[in-house]
PDB file of C-alpha atoms in Angstrom:
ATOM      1  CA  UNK A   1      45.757  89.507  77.602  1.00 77.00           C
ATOM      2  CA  UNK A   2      48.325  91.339  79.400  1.00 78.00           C
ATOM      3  CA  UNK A   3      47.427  94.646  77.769  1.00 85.00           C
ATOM      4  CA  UNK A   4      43.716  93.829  78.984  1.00 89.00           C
ATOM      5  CA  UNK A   5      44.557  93.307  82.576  1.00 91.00           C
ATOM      6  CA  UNK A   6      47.042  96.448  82.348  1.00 89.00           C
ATOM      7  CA  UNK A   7      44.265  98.759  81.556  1.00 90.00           C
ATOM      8  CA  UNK A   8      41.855  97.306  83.883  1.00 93.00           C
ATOM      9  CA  UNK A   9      44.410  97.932  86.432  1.00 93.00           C
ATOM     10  CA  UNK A  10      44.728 101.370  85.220  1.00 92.00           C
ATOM     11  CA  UNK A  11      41.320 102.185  85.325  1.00 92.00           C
ATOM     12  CA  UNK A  12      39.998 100.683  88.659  1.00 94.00           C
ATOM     13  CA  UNK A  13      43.435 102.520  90.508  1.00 94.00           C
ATOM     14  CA  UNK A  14      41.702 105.455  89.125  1.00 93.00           C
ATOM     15  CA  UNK A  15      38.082 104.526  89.875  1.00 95.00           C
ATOM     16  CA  UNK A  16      39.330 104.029  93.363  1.00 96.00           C
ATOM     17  CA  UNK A  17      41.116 107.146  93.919  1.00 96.00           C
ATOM     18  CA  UNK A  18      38.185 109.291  92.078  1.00 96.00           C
ATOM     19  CA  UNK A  19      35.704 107.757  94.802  1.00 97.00           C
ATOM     20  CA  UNK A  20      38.057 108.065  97.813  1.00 97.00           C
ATOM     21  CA  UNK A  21      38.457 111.793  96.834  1.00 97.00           C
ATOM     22  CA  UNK A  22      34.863 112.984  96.545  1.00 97.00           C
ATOM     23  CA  UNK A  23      34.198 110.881  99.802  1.00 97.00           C
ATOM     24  CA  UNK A  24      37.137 112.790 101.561  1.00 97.00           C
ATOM     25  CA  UNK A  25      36.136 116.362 100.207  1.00 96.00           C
ATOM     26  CA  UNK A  26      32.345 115.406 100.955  1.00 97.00           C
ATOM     27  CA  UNK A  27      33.425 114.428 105.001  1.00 97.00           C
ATOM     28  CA  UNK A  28      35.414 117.675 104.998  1.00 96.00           C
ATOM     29  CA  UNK A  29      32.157 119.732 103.663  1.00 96.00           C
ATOM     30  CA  UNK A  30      29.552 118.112 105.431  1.00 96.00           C
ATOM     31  CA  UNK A  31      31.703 118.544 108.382  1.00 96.00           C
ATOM     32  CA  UNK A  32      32.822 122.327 107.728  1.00 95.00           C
ATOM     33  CA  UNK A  33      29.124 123.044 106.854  1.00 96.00           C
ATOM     34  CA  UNK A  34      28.251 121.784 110.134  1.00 95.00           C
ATOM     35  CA  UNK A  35      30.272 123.511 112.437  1.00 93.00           C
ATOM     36  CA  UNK A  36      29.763 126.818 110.990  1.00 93.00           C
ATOM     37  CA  UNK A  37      25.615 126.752 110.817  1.00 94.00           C
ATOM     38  CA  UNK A  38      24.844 124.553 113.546  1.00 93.00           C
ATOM     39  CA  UNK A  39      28.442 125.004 115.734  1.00 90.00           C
ATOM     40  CA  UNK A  40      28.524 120.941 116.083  1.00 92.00           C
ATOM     41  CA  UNK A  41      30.998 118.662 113.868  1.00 91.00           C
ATOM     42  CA  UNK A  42      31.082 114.879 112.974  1.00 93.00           C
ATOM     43  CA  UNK A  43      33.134 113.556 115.379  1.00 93.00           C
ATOM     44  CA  UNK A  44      34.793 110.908 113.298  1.00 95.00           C
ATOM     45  CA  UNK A  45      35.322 113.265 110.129  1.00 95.00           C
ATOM     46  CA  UNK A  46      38.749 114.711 110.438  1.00 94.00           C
ATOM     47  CA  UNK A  47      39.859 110.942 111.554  1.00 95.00           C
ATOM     48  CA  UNK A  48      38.473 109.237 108.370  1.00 96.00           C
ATOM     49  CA  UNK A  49      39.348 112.390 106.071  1.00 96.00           C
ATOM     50  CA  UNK A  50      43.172 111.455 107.199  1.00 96.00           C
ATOM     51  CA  UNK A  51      42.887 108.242 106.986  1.00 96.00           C
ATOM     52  CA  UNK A  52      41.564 108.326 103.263  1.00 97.00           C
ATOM     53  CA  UNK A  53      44.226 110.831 102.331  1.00 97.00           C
ATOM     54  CA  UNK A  54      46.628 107.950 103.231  1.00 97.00           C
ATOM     55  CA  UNK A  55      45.493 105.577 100.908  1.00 97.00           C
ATOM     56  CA  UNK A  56      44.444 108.135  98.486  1.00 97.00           C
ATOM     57  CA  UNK A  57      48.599 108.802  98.685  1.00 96.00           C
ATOM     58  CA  UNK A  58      49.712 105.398  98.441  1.00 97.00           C
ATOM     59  CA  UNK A  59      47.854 104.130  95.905  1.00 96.00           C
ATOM     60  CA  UNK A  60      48.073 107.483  93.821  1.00 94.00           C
ATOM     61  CA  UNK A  61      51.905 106.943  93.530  1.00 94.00           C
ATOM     62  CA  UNK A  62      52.000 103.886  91.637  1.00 93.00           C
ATOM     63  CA  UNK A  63      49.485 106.173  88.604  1.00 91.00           C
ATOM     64  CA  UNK A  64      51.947 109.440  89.192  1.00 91.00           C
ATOM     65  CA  UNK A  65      55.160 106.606  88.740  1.00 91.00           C
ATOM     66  CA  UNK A  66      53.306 105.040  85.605  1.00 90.00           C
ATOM     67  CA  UNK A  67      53.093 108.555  83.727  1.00 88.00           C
ATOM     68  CA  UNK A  68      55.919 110.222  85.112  1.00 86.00           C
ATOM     69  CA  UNK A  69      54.743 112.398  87.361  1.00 82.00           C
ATOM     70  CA  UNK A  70      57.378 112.091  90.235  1.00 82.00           C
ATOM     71  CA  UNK A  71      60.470 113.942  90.414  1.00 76.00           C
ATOM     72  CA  UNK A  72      63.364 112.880  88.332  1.00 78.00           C
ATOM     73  CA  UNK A  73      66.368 114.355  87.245  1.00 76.00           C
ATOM     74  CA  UNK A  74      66.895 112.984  83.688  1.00 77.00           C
ATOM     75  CA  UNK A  75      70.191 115.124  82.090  1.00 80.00           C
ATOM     76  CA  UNK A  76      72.496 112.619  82.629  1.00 81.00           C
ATOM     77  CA  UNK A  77      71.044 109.751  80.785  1.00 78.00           C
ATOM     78  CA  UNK A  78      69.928 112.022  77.699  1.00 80.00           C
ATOM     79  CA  UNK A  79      73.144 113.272  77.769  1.00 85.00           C
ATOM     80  CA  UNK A  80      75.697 110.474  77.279  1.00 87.00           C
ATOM     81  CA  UNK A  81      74.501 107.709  74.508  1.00 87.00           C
ATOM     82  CA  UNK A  82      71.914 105.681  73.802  1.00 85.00           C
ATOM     83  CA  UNK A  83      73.449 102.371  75.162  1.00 91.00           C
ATOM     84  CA  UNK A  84      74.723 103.947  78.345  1.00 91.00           C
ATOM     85  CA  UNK A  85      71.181 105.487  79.141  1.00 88.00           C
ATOM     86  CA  UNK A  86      69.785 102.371  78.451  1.00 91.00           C
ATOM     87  CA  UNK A  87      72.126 100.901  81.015  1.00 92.00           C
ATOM     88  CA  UNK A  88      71.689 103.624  83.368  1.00 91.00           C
ATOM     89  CA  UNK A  89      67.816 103.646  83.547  1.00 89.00           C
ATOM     90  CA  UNK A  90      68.029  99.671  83.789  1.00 93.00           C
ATOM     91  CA  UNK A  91      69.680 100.277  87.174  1.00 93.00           C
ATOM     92  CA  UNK A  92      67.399 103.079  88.247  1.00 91.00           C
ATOM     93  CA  UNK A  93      64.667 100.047  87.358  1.00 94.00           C
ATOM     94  CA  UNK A  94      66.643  97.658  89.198  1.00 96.00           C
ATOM     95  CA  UNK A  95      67.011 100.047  92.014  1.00 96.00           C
ATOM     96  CA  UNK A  96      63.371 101.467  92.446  1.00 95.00           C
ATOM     97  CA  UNK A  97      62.469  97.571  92.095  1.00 97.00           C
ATOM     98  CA  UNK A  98      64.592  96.697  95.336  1.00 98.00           C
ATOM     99  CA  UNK A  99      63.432  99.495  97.058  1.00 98.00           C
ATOM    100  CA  UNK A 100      59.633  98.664  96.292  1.00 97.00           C
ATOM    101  CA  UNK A 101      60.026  95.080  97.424  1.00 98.00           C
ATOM    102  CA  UNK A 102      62.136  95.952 100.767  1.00 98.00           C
ATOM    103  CA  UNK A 103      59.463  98.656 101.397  1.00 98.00           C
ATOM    104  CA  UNK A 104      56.720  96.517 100.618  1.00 98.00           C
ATOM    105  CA  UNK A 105      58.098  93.494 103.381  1.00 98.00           C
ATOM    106  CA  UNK A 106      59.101  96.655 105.745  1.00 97.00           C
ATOM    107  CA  UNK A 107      55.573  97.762 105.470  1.00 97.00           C
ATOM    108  CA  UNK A 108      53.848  94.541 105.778  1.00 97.00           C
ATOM    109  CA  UNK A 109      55.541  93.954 108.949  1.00 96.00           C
ATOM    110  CA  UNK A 110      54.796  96.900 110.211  1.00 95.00           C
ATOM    111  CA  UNK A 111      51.106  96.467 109.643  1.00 96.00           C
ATOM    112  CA  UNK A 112      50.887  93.050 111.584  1.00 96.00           C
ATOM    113  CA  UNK A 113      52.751  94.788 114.400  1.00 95.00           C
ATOM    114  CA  UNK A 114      49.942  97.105 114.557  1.00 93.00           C
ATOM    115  CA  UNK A 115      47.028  94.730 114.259  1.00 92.00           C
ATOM    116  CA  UNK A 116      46.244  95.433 117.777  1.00 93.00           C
ATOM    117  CA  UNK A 117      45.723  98.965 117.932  1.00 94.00           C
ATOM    118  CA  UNK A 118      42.628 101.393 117.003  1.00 92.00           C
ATOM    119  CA  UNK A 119      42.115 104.757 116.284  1.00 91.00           C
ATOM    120  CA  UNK A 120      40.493 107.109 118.354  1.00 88.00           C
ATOM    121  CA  UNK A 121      37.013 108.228 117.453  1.00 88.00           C
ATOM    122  CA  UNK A 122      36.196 105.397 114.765  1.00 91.00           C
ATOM    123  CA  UNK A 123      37.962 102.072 116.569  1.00 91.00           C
ATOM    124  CA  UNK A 124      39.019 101.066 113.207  1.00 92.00           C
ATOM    125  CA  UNK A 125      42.086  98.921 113.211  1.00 94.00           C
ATOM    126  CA  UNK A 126      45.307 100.929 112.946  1.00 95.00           C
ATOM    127  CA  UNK A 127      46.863  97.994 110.612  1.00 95.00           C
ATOM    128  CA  UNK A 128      43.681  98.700 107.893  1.00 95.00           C
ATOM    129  CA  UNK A 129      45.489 101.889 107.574  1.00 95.00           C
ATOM    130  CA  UNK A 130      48.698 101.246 107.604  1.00 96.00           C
ATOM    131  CA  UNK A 131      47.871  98.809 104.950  1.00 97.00           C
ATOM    132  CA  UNK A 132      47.797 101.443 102.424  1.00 97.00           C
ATOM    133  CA  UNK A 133      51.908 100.903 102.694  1.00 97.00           C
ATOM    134  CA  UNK A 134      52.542  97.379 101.716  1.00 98.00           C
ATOM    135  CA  UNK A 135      49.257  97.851  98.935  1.00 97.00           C
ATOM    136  CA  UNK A 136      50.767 101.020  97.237  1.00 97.00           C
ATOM    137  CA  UNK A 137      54.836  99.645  97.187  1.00 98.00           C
ATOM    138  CA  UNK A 138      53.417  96.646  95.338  1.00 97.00           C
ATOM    139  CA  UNK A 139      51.032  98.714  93.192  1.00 96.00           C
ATOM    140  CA  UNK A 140      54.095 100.809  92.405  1.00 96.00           C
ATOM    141  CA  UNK A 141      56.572  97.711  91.773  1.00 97.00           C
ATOM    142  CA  UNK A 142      53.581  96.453  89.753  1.00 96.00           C
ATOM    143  CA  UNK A 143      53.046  99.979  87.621  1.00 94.00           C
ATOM    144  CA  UNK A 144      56.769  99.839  87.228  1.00 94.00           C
ATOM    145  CA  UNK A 145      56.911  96.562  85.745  1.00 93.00           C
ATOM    146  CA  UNK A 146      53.926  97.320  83.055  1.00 92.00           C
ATOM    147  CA  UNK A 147      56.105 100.243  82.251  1.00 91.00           C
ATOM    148  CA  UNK A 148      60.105  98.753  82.550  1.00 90.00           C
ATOM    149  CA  UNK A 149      60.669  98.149  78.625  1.00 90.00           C
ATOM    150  CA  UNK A 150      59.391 101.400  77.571  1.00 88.00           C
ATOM    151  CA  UNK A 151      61.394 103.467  79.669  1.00 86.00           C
ATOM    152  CA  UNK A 152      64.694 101.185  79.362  1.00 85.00           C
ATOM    153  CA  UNK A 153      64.089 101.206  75.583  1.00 84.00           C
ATOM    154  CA  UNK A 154      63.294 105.052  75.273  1.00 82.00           C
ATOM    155  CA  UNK A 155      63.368 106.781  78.502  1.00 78.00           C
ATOM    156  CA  UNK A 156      59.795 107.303  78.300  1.00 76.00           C
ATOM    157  CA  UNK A 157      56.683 106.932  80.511  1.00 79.00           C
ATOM    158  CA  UNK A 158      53.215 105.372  79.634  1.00 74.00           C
ATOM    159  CA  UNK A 159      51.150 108.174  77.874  1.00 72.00           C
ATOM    160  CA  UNK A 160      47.092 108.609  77.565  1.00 69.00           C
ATOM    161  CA  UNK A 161      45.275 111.148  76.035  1.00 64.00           C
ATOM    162  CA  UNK A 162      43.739 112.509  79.079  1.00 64.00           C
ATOM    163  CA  UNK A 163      47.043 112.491  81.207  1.00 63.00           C
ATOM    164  CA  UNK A 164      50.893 112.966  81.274  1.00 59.00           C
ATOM    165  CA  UNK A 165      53.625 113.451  83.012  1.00 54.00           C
ATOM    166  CA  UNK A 166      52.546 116.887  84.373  1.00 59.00           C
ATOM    167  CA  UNK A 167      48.785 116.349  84.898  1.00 60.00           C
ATOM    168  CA  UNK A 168      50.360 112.123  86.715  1.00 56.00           C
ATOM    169  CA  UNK A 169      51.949 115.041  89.203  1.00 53.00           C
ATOM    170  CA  UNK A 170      49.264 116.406  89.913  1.00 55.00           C
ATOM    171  CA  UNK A 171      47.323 113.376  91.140  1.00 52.00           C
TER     172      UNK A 171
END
């Protein structure tokens, strides 16, 4: 069951983030088109471009954290033995954990603060952007989690045929 909803997680952050990027690079060429044959843009296009790169960020980290594509230094714990890496990553899991959860509170806050406010050219809610925060530090704690045995256990990240650590980077 778990290894059902795990995938289906997998696959609809990805599903989200494909759509979000060919909406943001079709704004961006409508809009480029535009202004260089007809010398008039979209007025709202650079707005909602940025706006979708934020959530395309947010919710891109928890995939990148899930296959190892952030930065980490890793010599020390596959340099001293197996039992001490194993302790060593368990407080790098305890750590990014705390971290998630603070940031995910931190964010929400922030988000309700800014319930009030709109953008510019679209008079979207600033808080429906700002929600990208609290959604991706929870979509990272939650990645984590699926993840936490494997990488105490091994020091390894969750692998696919069709990505790793170095293409998870590139997202």
């Amino acid at each position: 069951m778990l290894n059902c909803i795990e995938r289906w997680l997998v696959a609809a952050n990805r599903w989200i983030l494909i759509v979000l990027l060919l909406a943001m690079a079709g704004i961006i060429f409508t809009n480029v088109v535009l202004r260089y044959t007809t010398g008039d843009s979209i007025i709202w296009a650079e707005e909602v471009a940025r706006h979708m790169m934020i959530w395309v960020a947010f919710l891109g980290a928890g995939l990148a954290l899930r296959f190892g594509g952030h930065v980490a230094i890793d010599n020390l714990h596959r340099a001293v033995s197996t039992r001490m890496a194993r302790v060593m990553r368990s407080l790098v899991l305890l750590g990014l954990s705390a971290f998630f959860i603070f940031m995910a509170v931190a964010s929400s806050d922030y988000v309700w603060r800014t319930r009030f406010q709109s953008t510019a050219a679209t008079d979207i809610p600033i808080s429906f952007i700002y929600a990208a925060m609290p959604v991706g530090f929870v979509l990272m704690l939650v990645h984590l989690l699926l993840i936490a045995r494997r990488y105490v256990l091994e020091g390894d990240y969750a692998r696919t045929e069709e990505i790793d650590g170095e293409a998870a980077g590139s997202l």
